[in-house]
Short mmCIF file of C-alpha atoms (C1' of nucleotides) in Angstrom, two decimals:
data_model
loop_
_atom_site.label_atom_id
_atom_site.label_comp_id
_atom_site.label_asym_id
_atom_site.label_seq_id
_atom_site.Cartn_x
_atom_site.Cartn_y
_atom_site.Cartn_z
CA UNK A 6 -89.33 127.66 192.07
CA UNK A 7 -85.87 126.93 191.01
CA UNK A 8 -84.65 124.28 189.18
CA UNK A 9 -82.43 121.83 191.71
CA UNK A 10 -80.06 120.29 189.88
CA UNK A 11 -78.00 117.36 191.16
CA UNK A 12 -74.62 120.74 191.69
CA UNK A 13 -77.25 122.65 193.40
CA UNK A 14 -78.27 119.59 195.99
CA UNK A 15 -74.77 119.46 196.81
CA UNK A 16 -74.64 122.94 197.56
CA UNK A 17 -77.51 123.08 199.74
CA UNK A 18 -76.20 120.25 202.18
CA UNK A 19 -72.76 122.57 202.10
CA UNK A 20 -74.79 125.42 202.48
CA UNK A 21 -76.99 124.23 205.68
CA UNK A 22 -73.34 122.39 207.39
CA UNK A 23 -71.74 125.91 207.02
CA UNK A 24 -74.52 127.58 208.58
CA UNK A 25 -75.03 125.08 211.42
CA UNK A 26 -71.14 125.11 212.38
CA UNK A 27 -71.70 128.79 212.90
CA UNK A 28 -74.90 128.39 215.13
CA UNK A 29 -73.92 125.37 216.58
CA UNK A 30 -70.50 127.49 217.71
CA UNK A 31 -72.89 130.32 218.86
CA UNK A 32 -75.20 128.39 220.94
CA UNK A 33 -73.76 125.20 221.66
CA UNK A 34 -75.45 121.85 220.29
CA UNK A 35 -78.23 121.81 223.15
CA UNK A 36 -78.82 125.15 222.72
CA UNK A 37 -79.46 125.59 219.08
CA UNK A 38 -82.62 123.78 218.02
CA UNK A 39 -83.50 122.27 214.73
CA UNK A 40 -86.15 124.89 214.10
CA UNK A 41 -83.43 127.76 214.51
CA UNK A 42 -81.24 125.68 212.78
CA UNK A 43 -83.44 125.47 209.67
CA UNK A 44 -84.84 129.09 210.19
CA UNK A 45 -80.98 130.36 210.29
CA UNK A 46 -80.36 128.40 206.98
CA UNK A 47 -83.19 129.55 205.48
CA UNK A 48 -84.72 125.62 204.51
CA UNK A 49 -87.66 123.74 206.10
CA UNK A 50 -86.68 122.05 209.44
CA UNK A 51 -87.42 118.55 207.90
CA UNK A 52 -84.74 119.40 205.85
CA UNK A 53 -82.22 118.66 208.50
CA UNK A 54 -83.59 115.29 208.96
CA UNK A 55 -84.28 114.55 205.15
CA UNK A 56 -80.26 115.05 204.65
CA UNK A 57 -78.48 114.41 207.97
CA UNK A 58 -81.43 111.55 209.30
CA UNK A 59 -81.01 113.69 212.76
CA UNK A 60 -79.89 116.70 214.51
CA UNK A 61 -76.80 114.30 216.08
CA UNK A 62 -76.37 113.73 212.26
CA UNK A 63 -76.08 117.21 211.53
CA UNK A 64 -73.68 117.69 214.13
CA UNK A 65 -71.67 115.34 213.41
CA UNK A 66 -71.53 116.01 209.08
CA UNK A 67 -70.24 119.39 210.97
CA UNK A 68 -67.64 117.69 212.25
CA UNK A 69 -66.26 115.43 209.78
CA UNK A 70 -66.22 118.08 207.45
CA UNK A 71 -63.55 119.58 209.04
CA UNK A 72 -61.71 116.71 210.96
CA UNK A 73 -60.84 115.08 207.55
CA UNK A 74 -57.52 115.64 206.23
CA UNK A 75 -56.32 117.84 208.88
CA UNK A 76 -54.04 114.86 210.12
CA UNK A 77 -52.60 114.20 206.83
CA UNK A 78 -50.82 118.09 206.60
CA UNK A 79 -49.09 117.18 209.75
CA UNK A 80 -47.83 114.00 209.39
CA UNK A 81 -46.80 115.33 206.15
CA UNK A 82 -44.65 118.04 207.47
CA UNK A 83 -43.49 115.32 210.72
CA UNK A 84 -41.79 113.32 207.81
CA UNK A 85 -39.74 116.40 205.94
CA UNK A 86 -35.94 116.03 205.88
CA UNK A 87 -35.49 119.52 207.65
CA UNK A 88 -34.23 120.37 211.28
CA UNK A 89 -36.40 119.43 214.45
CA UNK A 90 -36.30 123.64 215.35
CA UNK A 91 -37.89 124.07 211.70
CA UNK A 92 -39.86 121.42 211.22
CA UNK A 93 -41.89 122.13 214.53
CA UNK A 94 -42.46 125.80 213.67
CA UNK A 95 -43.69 125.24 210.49
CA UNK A 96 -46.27 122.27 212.29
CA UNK A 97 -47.26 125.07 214.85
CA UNK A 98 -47.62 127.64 211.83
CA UNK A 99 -49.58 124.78 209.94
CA UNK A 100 -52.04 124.08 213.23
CA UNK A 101 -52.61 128.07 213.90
CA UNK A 102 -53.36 128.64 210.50
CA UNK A 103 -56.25 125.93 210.18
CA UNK A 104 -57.71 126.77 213.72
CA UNK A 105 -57.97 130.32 212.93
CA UNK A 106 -59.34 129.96 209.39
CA UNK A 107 -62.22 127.66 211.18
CA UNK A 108 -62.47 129.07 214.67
CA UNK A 109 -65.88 128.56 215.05
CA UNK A 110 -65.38 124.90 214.34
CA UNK A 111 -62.90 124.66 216.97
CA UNK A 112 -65.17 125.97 219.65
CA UNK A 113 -67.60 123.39 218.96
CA UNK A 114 -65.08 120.71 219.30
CA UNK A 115 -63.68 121.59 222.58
CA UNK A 116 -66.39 122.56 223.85
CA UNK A 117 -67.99 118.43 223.51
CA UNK A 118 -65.17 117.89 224.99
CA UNK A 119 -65.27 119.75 228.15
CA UNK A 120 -68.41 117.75 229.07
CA UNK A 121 -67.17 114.65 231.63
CA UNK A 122 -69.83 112.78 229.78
CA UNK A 123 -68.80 110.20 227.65
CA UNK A 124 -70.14 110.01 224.20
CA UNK A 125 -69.54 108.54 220.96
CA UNK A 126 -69.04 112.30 219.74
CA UNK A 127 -66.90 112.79 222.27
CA UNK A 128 -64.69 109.80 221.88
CA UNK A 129 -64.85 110.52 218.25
CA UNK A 130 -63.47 114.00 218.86
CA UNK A 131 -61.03 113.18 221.14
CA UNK A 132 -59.60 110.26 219.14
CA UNK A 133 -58.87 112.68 216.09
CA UNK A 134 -57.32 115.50 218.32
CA UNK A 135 -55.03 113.07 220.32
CA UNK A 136 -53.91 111.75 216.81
CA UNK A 137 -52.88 115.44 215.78
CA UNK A 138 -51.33 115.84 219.41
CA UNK A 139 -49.15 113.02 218.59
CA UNK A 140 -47.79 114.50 215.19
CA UNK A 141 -46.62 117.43 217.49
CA UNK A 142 -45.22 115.46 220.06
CA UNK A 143 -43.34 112.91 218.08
CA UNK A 144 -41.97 115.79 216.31
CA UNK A 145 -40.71 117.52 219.63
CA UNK A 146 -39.55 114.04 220.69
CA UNK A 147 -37.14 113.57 217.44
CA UNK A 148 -35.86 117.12 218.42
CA UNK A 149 -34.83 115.85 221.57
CA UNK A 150 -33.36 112.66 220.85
CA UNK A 151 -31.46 114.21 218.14
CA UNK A 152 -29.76 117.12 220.27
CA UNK A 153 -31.58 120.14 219.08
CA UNK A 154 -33.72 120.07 222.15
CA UNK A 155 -33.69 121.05 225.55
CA UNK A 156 -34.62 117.34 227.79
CA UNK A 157 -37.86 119.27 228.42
CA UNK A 158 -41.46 117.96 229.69
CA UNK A 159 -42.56 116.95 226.21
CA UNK A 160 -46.64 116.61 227.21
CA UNK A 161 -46.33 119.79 229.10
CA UNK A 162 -44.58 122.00 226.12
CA UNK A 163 -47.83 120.57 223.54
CA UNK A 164 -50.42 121.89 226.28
CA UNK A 165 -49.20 125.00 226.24
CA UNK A 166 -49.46 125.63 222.85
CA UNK A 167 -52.31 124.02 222.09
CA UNK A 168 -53.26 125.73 225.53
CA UNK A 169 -52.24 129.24 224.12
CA UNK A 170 -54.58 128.99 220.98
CA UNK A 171 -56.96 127.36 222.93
CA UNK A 172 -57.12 130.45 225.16
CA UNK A 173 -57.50 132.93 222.44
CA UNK A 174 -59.77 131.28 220.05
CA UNK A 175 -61.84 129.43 223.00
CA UNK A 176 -63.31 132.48 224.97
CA UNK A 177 -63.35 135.17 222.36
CA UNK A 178 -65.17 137.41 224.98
CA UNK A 179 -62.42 137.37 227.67
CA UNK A 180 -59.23 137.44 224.62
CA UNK A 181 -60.56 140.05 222.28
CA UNK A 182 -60.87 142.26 226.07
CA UNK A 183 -57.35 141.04 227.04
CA UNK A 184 -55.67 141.47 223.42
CA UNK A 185 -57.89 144.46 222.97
CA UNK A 186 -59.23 143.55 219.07
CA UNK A 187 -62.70 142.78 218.22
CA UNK A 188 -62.63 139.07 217.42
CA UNK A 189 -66.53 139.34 215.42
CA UNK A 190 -64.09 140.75 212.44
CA UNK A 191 -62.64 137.69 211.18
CA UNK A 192 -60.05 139.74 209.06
CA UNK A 193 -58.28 141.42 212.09
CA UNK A 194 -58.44 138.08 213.98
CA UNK A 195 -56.47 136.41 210.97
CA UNK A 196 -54.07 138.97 209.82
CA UNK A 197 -52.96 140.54 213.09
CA UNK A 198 -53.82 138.05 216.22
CA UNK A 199 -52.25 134.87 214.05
CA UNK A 200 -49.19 136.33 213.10
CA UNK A 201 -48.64 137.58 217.14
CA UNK A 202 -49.58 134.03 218.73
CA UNK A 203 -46.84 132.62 215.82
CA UNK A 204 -44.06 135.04 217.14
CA UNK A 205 -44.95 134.70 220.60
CA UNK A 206 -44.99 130.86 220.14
CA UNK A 207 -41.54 130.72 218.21
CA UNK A 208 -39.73 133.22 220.79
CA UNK A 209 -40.80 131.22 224.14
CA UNK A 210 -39.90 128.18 222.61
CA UNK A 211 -36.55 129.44 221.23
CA UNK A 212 -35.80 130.49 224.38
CA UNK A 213 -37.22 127.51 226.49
CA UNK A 214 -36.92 124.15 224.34
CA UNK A 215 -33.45 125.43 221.97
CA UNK A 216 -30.81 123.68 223.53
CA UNK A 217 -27.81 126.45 222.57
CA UNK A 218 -25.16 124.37 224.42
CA UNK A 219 -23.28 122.97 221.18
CA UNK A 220 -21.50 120.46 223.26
CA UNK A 221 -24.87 118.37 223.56
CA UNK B 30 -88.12 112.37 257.09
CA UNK B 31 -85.18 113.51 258.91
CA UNK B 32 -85.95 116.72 260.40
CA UNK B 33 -84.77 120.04 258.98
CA UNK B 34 -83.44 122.67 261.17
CA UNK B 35 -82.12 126.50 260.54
CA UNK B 36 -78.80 124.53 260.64
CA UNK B 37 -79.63 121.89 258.73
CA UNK B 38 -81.44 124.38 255.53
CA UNK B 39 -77.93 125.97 254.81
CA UNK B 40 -76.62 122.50 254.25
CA UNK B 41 -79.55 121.37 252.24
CA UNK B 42 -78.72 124.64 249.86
CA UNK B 43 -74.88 123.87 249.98
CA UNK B 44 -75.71 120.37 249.22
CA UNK B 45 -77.48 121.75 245.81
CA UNK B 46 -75.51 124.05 244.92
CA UNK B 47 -72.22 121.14 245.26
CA UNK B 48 -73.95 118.63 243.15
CA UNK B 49 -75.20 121.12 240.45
CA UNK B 50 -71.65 122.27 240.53
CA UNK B 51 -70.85 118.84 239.53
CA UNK B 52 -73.89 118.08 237.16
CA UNK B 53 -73.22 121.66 235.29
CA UNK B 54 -70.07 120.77 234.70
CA UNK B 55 -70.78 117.16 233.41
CA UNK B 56 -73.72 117.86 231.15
CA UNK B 57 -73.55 121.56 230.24
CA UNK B 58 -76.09 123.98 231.79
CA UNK B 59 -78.54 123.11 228.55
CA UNK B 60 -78.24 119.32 229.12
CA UNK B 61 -78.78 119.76 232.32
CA UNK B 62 -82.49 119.47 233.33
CA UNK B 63 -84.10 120.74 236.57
CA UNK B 64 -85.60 117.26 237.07
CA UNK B 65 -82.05 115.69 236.83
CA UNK B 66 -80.40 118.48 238.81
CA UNK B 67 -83.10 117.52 241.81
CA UNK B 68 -82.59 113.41 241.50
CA UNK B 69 -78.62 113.85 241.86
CA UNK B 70 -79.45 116.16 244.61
CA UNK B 71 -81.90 113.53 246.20
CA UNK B 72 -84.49 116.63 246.91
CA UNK B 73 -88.10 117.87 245.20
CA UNK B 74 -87.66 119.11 241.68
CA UNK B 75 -89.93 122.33 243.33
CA UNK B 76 -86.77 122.22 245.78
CA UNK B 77 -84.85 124.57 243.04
CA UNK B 78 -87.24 127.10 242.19
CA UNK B 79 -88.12 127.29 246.27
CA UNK B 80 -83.98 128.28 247.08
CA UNK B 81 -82.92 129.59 243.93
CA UNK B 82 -85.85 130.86 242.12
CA UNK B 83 -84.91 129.44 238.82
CA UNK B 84 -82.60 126.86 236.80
CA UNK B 85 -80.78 130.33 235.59
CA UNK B 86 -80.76 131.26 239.24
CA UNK B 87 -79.42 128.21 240.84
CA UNK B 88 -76.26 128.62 237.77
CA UNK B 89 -75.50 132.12 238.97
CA UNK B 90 -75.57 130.58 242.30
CA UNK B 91 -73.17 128.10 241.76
CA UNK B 92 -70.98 130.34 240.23
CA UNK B 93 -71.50 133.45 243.04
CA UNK B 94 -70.31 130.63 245.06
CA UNK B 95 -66.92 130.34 243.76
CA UNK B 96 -65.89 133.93 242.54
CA UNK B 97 -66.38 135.55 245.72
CA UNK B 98 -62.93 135.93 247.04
CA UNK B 99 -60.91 134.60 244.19
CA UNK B 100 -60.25 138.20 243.21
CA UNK B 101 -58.94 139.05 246.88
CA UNK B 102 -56.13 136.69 247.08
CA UNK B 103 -54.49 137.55 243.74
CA UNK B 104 -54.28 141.24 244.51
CA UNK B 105 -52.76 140.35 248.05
CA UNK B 106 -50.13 139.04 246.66
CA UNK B 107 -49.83 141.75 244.23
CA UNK B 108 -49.57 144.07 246.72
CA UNK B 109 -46.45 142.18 248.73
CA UNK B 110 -43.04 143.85 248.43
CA UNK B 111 -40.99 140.65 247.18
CA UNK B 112 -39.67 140.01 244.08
CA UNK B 113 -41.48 141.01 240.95
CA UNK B 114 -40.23 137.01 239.88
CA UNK B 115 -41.12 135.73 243.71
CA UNK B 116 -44.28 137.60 243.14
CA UNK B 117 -45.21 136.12 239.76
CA UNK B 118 -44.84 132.73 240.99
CA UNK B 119 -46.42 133.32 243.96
CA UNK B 120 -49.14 134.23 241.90
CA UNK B 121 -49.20 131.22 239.37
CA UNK B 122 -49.35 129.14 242.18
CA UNK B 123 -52.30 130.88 243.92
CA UNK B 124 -54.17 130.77 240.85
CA UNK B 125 -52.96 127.12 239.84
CA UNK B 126 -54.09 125.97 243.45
CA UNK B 127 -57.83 127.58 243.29
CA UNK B 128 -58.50 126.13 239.50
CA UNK B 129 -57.16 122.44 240.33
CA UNK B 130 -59.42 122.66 243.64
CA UNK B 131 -62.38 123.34 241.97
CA UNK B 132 -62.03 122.29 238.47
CA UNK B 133 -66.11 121.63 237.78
CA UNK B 134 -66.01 125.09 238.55
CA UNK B 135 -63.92 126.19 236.01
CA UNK B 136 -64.95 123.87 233.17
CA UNK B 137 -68.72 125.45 233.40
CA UNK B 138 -67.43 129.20 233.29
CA UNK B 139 -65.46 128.51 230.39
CA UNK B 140 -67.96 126.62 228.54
CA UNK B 141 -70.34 129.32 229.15
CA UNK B 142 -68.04 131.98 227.84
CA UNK B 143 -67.15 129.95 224.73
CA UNK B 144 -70.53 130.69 223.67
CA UNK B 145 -70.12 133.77 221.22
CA UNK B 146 -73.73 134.55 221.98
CA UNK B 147 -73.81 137.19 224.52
CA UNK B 148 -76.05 136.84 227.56
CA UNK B 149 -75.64 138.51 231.59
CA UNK B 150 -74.19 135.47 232.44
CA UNK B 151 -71.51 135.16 230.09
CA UNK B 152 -70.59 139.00 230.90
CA UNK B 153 -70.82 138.65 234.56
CA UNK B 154 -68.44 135.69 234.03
CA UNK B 155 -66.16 137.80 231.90
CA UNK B 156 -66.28 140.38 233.82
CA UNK B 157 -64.86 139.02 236.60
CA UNK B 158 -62.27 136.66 234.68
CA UNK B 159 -60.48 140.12 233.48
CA UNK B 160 -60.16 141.33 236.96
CA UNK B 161 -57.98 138.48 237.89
CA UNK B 162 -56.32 138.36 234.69
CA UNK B 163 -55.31 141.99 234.77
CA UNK B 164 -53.87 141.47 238.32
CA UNK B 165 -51.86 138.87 236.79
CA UNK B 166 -50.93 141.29 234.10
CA UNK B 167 -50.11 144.23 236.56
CA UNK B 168 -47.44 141.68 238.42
CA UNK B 169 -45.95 141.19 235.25
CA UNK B 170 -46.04 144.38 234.38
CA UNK B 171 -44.07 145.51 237.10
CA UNK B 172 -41.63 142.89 236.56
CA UNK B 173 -40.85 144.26 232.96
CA UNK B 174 -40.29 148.13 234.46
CA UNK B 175 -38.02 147.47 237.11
CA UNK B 176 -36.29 145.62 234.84
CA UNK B 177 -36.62 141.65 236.00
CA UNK B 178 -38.46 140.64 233.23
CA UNK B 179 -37.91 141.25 229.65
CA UNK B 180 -40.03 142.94 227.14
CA UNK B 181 -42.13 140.61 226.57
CA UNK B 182 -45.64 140.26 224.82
CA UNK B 183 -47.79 140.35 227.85
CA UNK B 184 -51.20 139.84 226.98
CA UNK B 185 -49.89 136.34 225.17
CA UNK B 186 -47.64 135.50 228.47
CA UNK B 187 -50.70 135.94 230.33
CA UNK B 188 -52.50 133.44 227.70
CA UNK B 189 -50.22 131.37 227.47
CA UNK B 190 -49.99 130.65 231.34
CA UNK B 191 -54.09 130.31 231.41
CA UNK B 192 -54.69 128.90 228.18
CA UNK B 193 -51.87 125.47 229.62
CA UNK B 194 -54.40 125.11 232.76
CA UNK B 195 -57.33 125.54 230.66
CA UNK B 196 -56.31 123.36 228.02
CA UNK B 197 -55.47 120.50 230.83
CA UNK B 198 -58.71 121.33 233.16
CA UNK B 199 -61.61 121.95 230.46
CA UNK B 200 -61.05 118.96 228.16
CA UNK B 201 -59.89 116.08 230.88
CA UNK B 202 -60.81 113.39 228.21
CA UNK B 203 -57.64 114.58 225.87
CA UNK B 204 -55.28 115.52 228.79
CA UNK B 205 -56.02 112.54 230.78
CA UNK B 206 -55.07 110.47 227.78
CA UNK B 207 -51.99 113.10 226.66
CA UNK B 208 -50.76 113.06 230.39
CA UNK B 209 -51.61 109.33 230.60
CA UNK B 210 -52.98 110.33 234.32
CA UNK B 211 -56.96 109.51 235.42
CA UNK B 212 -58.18 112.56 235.93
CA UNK B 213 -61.58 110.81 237.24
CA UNK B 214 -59.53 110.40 240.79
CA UNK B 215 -59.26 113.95 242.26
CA UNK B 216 -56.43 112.92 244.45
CA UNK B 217 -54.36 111.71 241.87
CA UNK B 218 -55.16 115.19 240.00
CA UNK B 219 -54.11 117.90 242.74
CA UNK B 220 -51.04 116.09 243.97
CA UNK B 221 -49.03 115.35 240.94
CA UNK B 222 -50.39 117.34 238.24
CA UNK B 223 -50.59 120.17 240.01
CA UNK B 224 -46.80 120.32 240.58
CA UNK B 225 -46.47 119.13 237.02
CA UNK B 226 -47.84 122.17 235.63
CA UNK B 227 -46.33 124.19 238.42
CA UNK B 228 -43.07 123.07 237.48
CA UNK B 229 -43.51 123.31 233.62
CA UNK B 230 -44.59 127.14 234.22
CA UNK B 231 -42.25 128.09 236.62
CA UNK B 232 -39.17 126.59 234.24
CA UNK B 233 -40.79 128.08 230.72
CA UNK B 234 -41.34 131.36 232.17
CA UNK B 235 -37.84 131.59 233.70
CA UNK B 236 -36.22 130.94 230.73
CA UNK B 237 -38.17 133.07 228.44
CA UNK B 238 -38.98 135.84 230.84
CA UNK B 239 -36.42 136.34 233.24
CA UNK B 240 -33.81 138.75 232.46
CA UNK B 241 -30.41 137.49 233.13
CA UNK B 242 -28.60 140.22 231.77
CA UNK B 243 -26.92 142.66 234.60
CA UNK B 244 -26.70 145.54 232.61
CA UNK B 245 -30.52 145.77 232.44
"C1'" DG C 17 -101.78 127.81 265.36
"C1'" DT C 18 -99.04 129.95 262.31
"C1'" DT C 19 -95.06 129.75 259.39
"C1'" DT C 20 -91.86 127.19 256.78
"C1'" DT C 21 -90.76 123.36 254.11
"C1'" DT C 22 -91.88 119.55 251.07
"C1'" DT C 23 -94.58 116.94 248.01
"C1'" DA C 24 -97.26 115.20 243.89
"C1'" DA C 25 -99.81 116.91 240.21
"C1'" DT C 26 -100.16 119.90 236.57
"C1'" DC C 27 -99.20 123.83 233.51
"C1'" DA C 28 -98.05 125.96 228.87
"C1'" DA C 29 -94.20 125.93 225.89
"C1'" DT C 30 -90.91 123.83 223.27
"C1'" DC C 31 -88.17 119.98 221.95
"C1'" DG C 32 -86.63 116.60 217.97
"C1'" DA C 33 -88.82 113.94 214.81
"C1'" DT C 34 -92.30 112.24 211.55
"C1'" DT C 35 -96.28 112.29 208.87
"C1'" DG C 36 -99.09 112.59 204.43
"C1'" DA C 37 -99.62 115.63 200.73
"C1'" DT C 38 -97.72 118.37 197.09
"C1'" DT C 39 -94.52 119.87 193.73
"C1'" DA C 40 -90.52 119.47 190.74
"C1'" DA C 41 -87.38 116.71 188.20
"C1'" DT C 42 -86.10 112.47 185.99
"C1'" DT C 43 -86.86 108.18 183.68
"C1'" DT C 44 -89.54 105.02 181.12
"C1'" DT C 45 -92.66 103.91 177.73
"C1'" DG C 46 -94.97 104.00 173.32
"C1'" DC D 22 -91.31 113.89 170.77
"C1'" DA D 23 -94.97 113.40 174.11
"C1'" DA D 24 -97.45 110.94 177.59
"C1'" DA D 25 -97.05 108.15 181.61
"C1'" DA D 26 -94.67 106.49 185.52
"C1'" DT D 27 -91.22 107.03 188.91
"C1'" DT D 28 -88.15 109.31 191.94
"C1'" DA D 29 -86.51 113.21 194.64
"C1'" DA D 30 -87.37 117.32 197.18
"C1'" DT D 31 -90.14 120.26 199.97
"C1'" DC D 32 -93.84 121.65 202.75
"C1'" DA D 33 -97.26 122.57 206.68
"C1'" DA D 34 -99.11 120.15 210.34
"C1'" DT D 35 -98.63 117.42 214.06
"C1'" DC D 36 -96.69 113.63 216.94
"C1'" DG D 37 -95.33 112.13 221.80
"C1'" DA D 38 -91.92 113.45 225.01
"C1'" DT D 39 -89.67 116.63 227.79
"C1'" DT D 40 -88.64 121.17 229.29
"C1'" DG D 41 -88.76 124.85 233.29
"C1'" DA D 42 -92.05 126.46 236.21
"C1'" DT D 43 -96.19 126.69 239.21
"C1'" DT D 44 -99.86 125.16 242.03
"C1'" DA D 45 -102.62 123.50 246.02
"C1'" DA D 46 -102.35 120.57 249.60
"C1'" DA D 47 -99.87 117.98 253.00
"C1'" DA D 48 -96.21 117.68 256.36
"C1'" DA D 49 -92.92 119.49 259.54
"C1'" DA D 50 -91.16 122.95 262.46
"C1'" DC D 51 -91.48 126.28 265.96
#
DNA sequence: GTTTTTTAATCAATCGATTGATTAATTTTG
DNA sequence: CAAAATTAATCAATCGATTGATTAAAAAAC
């Protein structure tokens, strides 16, 4: 048996959470049990309990992982000294470029979400996605106020590209048929499908939020 | 015991197959136990293997129910000799009109398909999805060769336009709070968000795909 | 009276969780 | 340093509860 040192313990919790996101994304919390969980990770199911104290434990070390510190990059770039038309691509380049880095993590969130149920995973969830939504918005709402943008429906321009993203990385069977690329390749999906969602973004908003009127 | 004629056993079926619609969509099809699928319905928990065989059977059901004839409509108006704009909005606001309807509906086939594991549900679901997503894309299509649209990125139009429904339909408990609306009141829902979105499509699309250059 | 519908009871299988026992690693003691 | 005591980690086995499904019998319908 190998020695488990205090490093190793630490990479054993990392090692089960990174596993479980991944099964968790494949089969949906109800549908993956602790024994495939375990199995999957290659550790005893008691495991899960010994470290996490419950499968809703688990699930929810899956999501904090992840959750924490995304905020922070966005507010970050929402208080730059830059133009509005800049500072909101580089926030949408920002958001595409952690939700495609950690896809499977994003289908787990959004899909707790699409349950009516309440729960306090839910509420959890939603809390720390509205909070990101904000960062956009306020950023889209400077823009405005400050000439550069169109007097557009702010709420409406987020959804749709949060919406857009959510499309793609959401139902990988219907996009990767619709984009034609194989989506189980994580390469292709980063290099090639990223960099198209950023231009498409950036073109439909240059055309629909720019306001190119200089006398506003 | 009321009694229970030929009339009254197609209702008794439709009356299932409505609640689970509902139950599915609130719970998940995992969370979702026959026992609480019969309660809701107020009938036998035997009741759903009698009519639908199965659990799995009375989910293909449910949605056999509601892709029927979805298909139909879209290429109708495909197939109209308007506008290839007229058209496209014609479309949007077929398709808009169906989802808002029966939005339980839509949350469940999506959550299903966000599932990477592949089952015949999730590719019956897909399946049919791309049909109606490729007559979308054939109207646009169109647009772009007789020269009313302009050369666009299709595939990501086409995801953008779903992904803003989806995004506002699958996870009601961040929209609701982004669009400060209560989705919980259906009436509410279809008569001012619907036009909402309507309106935010129609405009975006206009200015980004519309070509308003003569020469072309 | 035969068929269809409905019910309560029950089935094997699986769920998440916990147990007591065992082993490995660390700390304390002399 | 070495022996003893303590803590941490892991395991197989099993817990009660719940799952989807089935049954035989009763009730209702025709």
């Amino acid at each position: 048996m190998r020695v488990m040192t205090e490093k190793n313990k630490e990479d054993k919790k990392e090692h089960i959470l990174s596993i479980a996101e991944k099964v968790f994304a494949e089969l949906g919390y109800e549908g993956a049990s602790t024994r495939h969980l375990a199995q999957e990770a290659g550790v005893n199911m008691a495991m899960i309990n010994y470290y996490f104290g419950s499968k809703d434990g688990l699930m929810k070390a899956v999501l904090e992982r992840r959750i924490t510190g995304m905020r922070n990059s966005l507010v970050e770039v929402k208080e730059l000294n830059i133009p509005s038309w800049e500072k909101l691509k580089q926030a949408i380049d920002l958001y595409l470029d952690r939700v495609m880095e950690n896809n499977s993590f994003h289908r787990i969130i959004y899909r707790e979400v699409s349950l009516t149920q309440r729960s306090d995973m839910a509420d959890f969830i939603s809390d720390n996605i509205l909070k990101n939504i904000n960062a956009l918005k306020d950023i889209v709402e400077e823009g405005i106020q400050n000439g550069a943008f169109r007097h557009v429906d702010v709420e409406m321009v987020i959804a749709s590209i949060l919406g857009t993203k959510y499309f793609i990385v959401n139902s990988p069977q219907i996009s990767s048929r619709l984009l034609k690329k194989d989506f189980q390749d994580q390469d292709v999906m980063e290099k090639e499908i990223k960099l198209r969602i950023k231009k498409f973004v950036h073109e439909y908003l240059q055309a629909f939020l720019l306001n190119n009127d200089p006398q506003n």
